[in-house]
Coordinates of C-alpha atoms in Angstrom, one line a residue:
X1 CA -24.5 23.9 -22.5
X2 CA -24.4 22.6 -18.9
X3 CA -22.2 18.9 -18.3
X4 CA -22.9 17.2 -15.9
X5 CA -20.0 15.5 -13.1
X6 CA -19.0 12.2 -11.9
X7 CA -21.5 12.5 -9.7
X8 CA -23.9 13.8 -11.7
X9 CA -24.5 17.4 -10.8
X10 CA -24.4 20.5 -13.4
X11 CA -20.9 21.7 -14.1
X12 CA -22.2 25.4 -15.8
X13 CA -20.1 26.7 -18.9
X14 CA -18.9 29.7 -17.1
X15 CA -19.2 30.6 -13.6
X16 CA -18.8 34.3 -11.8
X17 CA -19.1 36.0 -8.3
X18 CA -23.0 35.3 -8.7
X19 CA -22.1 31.8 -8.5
X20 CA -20.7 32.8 -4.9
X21 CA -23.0 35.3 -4.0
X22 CA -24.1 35.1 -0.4
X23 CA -20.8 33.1 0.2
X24 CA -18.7 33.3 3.5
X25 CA -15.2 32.7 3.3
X26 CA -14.5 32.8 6.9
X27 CA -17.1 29.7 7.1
X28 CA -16.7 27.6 4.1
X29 CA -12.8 28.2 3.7
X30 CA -10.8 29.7 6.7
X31 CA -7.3 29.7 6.5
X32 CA -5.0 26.6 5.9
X33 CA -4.0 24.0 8.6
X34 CA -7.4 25.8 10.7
X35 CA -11.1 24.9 11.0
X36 CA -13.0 23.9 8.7
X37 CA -9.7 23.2 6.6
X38 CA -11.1 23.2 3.6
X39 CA -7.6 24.6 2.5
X40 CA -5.7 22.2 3.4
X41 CA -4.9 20.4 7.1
X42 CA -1.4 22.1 7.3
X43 CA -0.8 26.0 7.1
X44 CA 2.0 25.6 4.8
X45 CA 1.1 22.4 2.9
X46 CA 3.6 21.9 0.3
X47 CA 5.7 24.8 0.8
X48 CA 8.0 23.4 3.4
X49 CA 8.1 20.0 2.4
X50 CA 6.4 17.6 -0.3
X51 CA 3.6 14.8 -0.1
X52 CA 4.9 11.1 1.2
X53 CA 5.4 9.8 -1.9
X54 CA 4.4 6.1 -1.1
X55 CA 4.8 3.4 -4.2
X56 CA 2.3 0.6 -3.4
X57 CA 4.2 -2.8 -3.7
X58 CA 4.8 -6.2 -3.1
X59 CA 4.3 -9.3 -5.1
X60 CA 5.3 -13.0 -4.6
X61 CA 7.5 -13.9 -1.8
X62 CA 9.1 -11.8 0.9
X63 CA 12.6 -12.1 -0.8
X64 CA 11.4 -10.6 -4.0
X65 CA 8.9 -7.7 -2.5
X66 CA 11.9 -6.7 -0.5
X67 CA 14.1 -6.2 -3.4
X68 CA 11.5 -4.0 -5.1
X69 CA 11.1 -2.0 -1.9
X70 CA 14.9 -1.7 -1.9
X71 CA 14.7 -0.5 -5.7
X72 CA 12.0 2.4 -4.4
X73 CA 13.6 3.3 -1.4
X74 CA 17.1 4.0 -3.7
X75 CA 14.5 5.5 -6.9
X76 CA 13.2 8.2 -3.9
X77 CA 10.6 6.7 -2.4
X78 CA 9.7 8.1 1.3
X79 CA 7.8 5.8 2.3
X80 CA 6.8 2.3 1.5
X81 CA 3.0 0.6 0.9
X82 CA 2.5 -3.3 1.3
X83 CA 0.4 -5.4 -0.9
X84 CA -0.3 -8.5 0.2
X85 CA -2.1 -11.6 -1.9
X86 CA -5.3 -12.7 -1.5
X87 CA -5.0 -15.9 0.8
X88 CA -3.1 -13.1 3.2
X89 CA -5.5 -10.6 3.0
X90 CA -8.1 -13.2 3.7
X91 CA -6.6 -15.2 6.6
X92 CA -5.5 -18.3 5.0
X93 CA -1.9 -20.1 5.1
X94 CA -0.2 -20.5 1.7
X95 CA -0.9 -24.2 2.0
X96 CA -4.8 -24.1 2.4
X97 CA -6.9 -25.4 -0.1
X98 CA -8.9 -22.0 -0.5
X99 CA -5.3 -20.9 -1.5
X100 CA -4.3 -22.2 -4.4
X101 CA -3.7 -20.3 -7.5
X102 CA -4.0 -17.4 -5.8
X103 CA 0.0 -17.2 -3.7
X104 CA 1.6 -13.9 -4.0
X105 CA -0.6 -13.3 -7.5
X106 CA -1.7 -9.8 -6.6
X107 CA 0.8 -9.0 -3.3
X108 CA 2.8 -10.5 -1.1
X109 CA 2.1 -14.2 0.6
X110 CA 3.2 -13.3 4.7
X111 CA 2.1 -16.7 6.6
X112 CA 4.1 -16.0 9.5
X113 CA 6.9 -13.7 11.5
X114 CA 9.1 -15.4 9.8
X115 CA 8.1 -13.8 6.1
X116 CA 8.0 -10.7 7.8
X117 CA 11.4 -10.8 8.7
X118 CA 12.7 -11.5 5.2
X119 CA 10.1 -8.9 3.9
X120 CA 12.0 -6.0 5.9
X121 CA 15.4 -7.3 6.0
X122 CA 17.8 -4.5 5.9
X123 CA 15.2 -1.8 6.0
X124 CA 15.6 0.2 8.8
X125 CA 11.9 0.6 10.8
X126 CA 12.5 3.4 12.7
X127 CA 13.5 5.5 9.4
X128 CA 10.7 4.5 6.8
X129 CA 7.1 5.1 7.2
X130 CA 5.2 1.7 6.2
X131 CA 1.2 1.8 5.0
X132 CA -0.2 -1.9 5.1
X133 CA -2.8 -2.6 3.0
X134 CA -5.0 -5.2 5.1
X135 CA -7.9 -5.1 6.6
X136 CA -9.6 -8.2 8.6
X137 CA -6.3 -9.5 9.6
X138 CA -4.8 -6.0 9.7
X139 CA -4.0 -6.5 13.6
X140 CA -1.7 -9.8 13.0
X141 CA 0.0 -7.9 10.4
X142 CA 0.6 -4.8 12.8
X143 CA 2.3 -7.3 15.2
X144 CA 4.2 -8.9 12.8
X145 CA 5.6 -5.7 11.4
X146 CA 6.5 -4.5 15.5
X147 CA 7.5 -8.0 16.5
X148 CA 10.3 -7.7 13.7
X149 CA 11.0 -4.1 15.0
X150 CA 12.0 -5.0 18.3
X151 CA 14.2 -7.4 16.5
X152 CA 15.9 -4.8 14.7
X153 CA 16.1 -2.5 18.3
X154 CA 13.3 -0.2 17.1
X155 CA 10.7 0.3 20.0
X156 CA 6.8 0.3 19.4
X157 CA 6.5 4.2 19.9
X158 CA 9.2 5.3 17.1
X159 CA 7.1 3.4 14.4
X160 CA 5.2 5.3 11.9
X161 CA 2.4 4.1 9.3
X162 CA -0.3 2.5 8.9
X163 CA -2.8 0.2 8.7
X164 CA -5.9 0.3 6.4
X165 CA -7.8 -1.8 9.0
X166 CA -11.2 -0.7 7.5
X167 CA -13.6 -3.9 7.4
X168 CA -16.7 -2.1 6.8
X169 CA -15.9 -1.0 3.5
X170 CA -14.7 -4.3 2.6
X171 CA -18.4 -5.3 3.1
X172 CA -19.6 -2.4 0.8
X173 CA -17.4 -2.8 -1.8
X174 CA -14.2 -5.1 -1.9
X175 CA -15.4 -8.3 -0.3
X176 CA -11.8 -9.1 1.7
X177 CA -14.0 -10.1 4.9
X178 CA -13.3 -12.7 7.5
X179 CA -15.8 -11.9 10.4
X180 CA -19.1 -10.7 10.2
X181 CA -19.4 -6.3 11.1
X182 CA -19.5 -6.6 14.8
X183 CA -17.3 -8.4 16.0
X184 CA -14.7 -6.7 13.3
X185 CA -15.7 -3.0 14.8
X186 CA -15.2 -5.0 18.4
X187 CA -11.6 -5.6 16.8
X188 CA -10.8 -2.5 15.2
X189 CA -11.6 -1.1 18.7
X190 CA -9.3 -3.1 20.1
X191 CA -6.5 -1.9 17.9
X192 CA -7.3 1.4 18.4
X193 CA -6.7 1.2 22.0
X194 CA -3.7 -1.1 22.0
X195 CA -2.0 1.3 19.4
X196 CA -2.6 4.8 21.7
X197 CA -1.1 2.8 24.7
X198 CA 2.0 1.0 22.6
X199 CA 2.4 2.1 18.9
X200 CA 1.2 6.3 19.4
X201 CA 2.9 7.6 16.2
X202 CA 1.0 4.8 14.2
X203 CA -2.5 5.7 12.3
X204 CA -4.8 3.2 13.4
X205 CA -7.1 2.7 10.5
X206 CA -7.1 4.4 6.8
X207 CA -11.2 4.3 6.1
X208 CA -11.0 4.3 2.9
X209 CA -13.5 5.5 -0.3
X210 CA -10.7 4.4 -2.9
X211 CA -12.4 0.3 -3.4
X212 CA -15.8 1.9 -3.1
X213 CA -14.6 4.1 -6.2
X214 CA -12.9 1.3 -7.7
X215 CA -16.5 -0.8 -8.1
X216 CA -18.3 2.6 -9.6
X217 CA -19.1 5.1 -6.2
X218 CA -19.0 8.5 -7.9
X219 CA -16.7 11.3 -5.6
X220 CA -19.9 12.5 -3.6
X221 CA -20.9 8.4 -2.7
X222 CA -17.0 7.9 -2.4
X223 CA -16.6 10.3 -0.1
X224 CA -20.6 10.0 2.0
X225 CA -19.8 6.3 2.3
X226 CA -16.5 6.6 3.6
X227 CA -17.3 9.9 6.2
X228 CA -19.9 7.3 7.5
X229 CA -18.0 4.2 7.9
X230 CA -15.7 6.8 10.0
X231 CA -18.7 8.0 11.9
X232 CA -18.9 4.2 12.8
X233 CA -15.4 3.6 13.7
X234 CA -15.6 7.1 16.0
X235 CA -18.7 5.6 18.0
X236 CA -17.5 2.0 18.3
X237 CA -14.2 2.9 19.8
X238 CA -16.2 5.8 22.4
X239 CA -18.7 3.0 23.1
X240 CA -16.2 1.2 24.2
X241 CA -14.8 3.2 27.2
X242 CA -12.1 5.4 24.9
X243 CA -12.1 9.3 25.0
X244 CA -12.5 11.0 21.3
X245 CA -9.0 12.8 21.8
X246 CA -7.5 10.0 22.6
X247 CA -7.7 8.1 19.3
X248 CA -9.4 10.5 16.5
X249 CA -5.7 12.4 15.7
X250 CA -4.5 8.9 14.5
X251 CA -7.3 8.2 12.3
X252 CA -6.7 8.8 8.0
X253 CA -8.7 8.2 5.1
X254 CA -7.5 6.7 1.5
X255 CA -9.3 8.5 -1.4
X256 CA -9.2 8.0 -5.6
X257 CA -8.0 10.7 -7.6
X258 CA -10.3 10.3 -11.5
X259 CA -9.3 12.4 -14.4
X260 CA -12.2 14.6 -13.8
X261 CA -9.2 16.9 -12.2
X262 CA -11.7 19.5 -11.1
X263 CA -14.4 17.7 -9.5
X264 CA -11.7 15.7 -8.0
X265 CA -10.0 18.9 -5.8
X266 CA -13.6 20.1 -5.1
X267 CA -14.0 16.3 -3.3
X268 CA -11.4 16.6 -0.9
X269 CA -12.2 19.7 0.0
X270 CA -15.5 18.8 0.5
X271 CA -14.4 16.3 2.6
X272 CA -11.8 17.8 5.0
X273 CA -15.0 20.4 5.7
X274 CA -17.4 17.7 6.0
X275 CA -15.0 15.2 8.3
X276 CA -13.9 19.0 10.6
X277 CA -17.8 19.4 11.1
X278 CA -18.8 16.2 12.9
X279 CA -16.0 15.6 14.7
X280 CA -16.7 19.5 16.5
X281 CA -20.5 19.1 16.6
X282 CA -21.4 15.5 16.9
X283 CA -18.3 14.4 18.8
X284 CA -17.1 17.4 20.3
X285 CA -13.7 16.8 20.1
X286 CA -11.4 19.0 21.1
X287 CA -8.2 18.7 20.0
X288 CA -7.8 20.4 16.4
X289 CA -5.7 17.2 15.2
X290 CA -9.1 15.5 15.8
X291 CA -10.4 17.7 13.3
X292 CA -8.4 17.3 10.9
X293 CA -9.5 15.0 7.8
X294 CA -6.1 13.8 6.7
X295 CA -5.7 11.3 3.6
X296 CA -3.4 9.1 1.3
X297 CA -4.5 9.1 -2.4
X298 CA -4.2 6.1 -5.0
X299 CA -4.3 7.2 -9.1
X300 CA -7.6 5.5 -10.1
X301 CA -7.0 2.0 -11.0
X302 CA -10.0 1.3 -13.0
X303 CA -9.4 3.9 -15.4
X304 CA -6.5 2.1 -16.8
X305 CA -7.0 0.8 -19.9
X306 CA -4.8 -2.4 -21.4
X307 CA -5.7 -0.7 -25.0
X308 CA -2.7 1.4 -25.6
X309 CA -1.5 1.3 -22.0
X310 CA 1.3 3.8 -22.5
X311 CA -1.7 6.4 -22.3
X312 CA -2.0 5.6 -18.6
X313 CA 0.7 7.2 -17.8
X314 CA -0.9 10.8 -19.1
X315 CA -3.9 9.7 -17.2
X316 CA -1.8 8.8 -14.2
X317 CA -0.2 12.5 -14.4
X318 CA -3.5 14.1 -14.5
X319 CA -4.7 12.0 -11.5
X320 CA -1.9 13.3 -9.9
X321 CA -2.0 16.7 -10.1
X322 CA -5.6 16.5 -9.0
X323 CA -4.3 14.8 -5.7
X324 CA -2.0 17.1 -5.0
X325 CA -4.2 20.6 -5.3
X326 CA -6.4 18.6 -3.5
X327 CA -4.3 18.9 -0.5
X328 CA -3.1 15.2 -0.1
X329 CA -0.8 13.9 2.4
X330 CA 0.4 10.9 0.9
X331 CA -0.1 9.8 -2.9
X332 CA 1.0 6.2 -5.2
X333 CA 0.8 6.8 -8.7
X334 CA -0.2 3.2 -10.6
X335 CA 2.2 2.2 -13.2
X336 CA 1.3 2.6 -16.7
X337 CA 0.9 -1.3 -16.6
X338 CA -1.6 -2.6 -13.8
X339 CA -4.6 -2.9 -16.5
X340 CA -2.5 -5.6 -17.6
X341 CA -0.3 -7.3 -14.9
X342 CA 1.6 -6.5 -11.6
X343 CA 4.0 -3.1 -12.9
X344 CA 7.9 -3.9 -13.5
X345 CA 10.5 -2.4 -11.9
X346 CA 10.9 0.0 -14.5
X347 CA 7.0 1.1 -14.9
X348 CA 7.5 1.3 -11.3
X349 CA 10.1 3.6 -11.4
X350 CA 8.4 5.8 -13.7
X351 CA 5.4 6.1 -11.7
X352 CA 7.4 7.5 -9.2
X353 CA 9.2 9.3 -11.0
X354 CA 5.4 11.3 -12.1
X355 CA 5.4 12.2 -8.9
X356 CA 8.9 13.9 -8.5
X357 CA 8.0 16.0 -12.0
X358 CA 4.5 17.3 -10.1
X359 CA 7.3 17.9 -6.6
X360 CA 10.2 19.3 -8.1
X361 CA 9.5 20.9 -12.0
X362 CA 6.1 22.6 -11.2
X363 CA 5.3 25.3 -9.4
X364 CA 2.0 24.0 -7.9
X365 CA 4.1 23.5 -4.3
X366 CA 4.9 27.5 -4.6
X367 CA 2.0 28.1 -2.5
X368 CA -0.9 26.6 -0.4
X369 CA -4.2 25.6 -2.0
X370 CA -3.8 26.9 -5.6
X371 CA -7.8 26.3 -6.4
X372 CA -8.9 29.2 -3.0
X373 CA -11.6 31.6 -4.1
X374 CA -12.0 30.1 -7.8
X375 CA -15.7 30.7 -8.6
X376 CA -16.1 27.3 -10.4
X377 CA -13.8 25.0 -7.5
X378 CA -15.9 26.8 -4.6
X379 CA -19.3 26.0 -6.5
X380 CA -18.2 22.4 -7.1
X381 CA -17.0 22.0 -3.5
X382 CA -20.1 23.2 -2.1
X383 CA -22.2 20.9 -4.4
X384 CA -20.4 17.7 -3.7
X385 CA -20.5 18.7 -0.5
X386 CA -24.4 19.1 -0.2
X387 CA -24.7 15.9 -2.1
X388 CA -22.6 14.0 0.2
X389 CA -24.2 15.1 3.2
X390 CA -27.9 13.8 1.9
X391 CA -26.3 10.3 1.4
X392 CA -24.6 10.5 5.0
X393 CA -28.5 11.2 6.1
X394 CA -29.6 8.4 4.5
X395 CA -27.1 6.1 6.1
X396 CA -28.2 7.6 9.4
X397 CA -32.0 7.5 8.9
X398 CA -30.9 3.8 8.2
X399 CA -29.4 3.4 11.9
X400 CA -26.0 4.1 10.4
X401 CA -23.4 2.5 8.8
X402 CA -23.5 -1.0 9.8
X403 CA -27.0 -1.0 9.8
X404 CA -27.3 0.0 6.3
X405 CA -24.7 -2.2 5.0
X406 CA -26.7 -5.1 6.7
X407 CA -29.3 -3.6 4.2
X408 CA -27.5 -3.7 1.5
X409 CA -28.0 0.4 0.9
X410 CA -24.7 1.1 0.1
X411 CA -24.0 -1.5 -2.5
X412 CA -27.0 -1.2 -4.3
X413 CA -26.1 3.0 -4.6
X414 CA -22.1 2.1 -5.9
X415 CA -23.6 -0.8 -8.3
X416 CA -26.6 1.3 -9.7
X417 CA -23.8 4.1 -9.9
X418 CA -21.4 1.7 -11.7
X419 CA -24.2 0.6 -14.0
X420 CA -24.9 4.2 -15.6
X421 CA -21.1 4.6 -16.4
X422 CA -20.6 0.8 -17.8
X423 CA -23.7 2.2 -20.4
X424 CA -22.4 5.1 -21.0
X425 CA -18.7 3.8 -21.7
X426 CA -20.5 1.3 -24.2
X427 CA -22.5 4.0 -26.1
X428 CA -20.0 6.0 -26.6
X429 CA -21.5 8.6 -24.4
X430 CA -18.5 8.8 -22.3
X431 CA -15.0 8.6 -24.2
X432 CA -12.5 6.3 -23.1
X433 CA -9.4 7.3 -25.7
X434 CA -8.4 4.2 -27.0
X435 CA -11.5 1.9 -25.6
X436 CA -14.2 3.2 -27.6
X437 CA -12.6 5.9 -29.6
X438 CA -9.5 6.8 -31.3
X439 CA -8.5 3.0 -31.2
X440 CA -6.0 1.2 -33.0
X441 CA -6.5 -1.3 -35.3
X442 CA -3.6 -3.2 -33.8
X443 CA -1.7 -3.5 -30.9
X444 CA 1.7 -3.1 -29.8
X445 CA 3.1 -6.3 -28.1
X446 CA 3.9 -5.8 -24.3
X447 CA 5.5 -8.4 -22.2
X448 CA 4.2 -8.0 -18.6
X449 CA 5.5 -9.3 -15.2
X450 CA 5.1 -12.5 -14.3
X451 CA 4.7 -14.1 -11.1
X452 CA 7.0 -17.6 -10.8
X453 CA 3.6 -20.0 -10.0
X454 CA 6.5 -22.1 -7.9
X455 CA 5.8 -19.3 -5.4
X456 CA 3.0 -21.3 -4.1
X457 CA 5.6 -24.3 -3.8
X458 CA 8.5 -22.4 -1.5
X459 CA 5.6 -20.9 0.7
X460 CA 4.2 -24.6 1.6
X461 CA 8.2 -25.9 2.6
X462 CA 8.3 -22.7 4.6
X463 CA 5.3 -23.8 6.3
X464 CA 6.3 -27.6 6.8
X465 CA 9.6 -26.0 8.1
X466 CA 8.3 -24.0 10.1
X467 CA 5.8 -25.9 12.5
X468 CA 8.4 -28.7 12.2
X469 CA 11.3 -26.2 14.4
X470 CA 8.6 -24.1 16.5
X471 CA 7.4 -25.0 19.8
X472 CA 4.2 -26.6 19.6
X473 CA 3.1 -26.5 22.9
X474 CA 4.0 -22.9 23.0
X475 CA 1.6 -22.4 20.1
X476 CA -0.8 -24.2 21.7
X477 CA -1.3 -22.2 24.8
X478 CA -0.8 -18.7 23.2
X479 CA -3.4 -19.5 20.8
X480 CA -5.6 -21.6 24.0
X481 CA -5.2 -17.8 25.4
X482 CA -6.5 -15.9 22.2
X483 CA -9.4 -18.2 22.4
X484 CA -10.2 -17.2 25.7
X485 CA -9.4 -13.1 25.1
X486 CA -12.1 -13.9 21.7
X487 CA -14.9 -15.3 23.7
X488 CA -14.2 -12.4 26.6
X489 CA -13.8 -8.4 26.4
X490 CA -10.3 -8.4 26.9
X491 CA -8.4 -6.7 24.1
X492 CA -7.4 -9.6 22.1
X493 CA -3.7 -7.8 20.6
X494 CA -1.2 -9.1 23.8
X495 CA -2.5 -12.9 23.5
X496 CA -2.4 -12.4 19.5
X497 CA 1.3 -11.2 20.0
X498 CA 1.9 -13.9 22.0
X499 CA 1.0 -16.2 19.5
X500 CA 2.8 -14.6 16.4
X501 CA 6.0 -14.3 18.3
X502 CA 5.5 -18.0 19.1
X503 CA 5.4 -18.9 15.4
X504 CA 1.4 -19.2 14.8
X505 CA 0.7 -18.7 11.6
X506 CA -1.3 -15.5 10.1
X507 CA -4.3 -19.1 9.3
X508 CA -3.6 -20.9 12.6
X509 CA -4.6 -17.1 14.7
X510 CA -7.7 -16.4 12.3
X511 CA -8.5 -19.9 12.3
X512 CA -9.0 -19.4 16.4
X513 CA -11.3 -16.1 15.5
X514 CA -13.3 -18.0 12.9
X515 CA -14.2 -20.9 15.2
X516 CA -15.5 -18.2 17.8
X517 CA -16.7 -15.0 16.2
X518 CA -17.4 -17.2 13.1
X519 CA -17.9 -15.8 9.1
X520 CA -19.6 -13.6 7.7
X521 CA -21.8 -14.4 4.6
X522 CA -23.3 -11.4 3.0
X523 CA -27.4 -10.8 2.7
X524 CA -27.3 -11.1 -1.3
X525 CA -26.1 -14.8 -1.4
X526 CA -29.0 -16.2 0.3

């Protein structure tokens, strides 16, 4: 009997050397850390030293996310992941209207440097590697985080991380927008040069397939969707004057890792071959850093279930696993306790401790790319990888990315995508254990964490005691300046961290972009 994937192409019952036949290793594998890397983008991947093992976290105000960064760092953490709240994430003070109800709920509330100082207090910046997760604002955020470096001593070039900084999936799939596509790829450009000038250890953008995934993409759309949004992000910054070499080794992706474990390693090595390809051939990059297709991984959030949530964590170590013989470079392993609130310390700490068990008790770090050569990985891989590739056609026979997002193509795929496994979950078709089968007939009481709701209540007095003590005129002309860099072709970073150094709030700068690039409002809510 023949099963079918995630994204819905025949998995056969047994597969043998006729399932290969024809097949050239030298072209579809190579060795490791070399062209097409399909293997893996190191030579010796795990065997000299682990993953980045990189907890996603940050809830309320700056005082309390930096504790729980503290708590990591001490657990084993190597490197840290901010999640910032909504109003953040979208561009608004804590004190806006839009705001309310919404202050450090699901991340972090950072309205100014001054939060960002607090947020890193005693954390050393040239010794931790930071990932930000933020996206239309993701360049004030940047400046924040190097503006409180060179308070510490720390100069712009000894900073590692990143920032996700990918708008177009936001437009695809997540819905954190601020300013319509072009003017967003005008501004992703201009982080990509000011970062190869001042900040060259830092990854520019992390385009990611993991939100796409998250609202129902199966791997091949996850991974089609997200090669093309990089396509888009590769042409924007050459159109605008900057040499492929010069930016592509600083790009990285962000990818789910299901429970399908198999399907799941065959995906990312579908798309380090994929992402190696275009680079050489449509791009003609040069540098083999360019080439390389390197990625953080995120367990898969919407496979949690709140039913008998202590099974997420067997979920969460399957998930795992799959990242790692996947050949990740970085990997956060959700808490057995996101389906039903932000994780506690101690869920927290057991997450990461999943992660140490896969580093340090298995053997799967013994050697590079367990999974070469197996009849039914190599079939898989090739499969997705022929199935992405037609989606990535149909993007381009739609003028590319942003053209077909503008279309609506890609959200109509994910939700018709998402549809089939919502009706299979609810037939029974596909088993969730403990959602539709092998359920209890009652619960065990959990007590989740709560965020204090007088969060929302400290973050406004910050804000009245902050423009109360700045220099207004000085915020005033820095932000007179930003106007002018907006309406211009300047790069619009230097006046931005102008204006952040001068106290302007994260609102006040977007505000300035708003009134001149204006929002963006998508085709489906006309």
């Amino acid at each position: 009997m023949t099963h079918e994937s995630e994204s819905g192409l025949p998995i056969e019952p047994v597969y043998g050397p006729e399932s290969l036949a024809g097949w050239d290793p030298r072209e579809k594998l190579g060795a490791p850390g070399a062209y097409p890397f399909t293997r893996g983008v190191h030579p010796t991947m795990y065997t000299s030293r682990p993953w980045t093992m990189r907890q996603y976290a940050g809830f309320g105000t700056a005082v309390e996310s930096n504790a729980r960064y503290r708590q990591l760092i001490e657990h084993g953490t190597t490197g840290l992941s901010v999640a910032f709240d909504l109003p953040t994430q979208m561009g608004h003070d804590s004190d806006a209207p839009l705001a309310h109800g919404e202050v450090g709920k699901v991340g972090v509330a950072v309205d100014s440097i001054d939060d960002m100082r607090v947020l890193f207090d005693g954390i050393p910046l040239d010794k931790v590697s930071t990932s930000m997760t933020i996206n239309a604002p993701a360049a004030l955020l940047l400046l924040l985080y190097q503006l409180v470096a060179e308070e510490q001593g720390v100069a712009a070039d000894r900073l590692t991380g990143t920032i996700q900084n990918d708008v177009l999936k936001e437009y695809i799939a997540r819905g954190t927008y601020i300013f319509p596509p072009r003017p967003s790829l005008r501004l992703t450009a201009d982080i990509f040069r000011y970062c190869a000038a001042e900040m060259p250890r830092w990854n520019t953008i992390s385009i990611s397939g993991y939100h796409m995934a998250e609202a129902g993409a199966s791997p091949a759309q996850e991974i089609a969707f997200t090669l093309a949004d990089g396509v888009a992000y590769v042409r924007t910054a050459i159109a605008a004057g900057m040499d492929v070499d010069d930016f592509a080794p600083r790009l990285s992706f962000f990818f789910v890792a299901r429970t399908t474990l198999l399907e799941e390693v065959a995906k990312f090595r579908a798309a380090r071959r994929i992402w190696a390809r275009v680079m050489r051939e449509e791009f003609g990059a040069r540098d083999p850093r360019s080439l390389k297709l390197r990625f953080h991984t995120q367990t898969a959030g919407v496979q949690l279930t709140a039913q008998q949530p202590e099974v997420n964590l067997v979920r969460v170590a399957v998930q795992g696993l799959g990242a790692v013989l996947g050949g990740t470079q970085s990997l956060h392993t959700n808490a057995f306790d996101e389906a039903i609130a932000l994780p506690t310390a101690a869920s927290a700490r057991l997450a990461l401790r999943t992660q140490q068990v896969l580093a340090y008790e298995t053997d799967v770090t013994a050697t590079v790319d367990p999974f070469a050569g197996s009849y039914v990985i190599e079939s898989m891989t090739d499969d997705v990888e022929a199935a992405a590739v037609r989606l990535m056609e149909r993007v381009e026979d739609l003028g590319g990315a942003v053209h077909a997002i503008e279309r609506g193509f890609q959200k109509e795929e994910i939700e018709r995508n998402a549809y089939r496994i919502a009706r299979e979950t609810d037939s029974g078709e596909r088993v969730v254990v403990g959602l539709n089968r092998f359920r209890l007939d009652e619960e065990e009481p959990y007590e989740p964490l709560r965020v204090d709701p007088a969060v929302e209540a400290r973050q406004t007095a910050r804000l009245v005691r902050l423009r109360a003590s700045r220099d207004q005129q000085a915020v005033d002309t820095a932000l007179g300046a930003l106007k002018e860099a907006a309406h211009g072709d300047a790069n619009v970073l230097h006046p931005m961290k102008d204006a952040l150094r001068a106290r302007a709030t994260v609102g006040e700068v977007c505000g300035v972009l708003r009134e001149v690039w204006g929002t963006y409002v998508p085709p489906d809510a006309f």
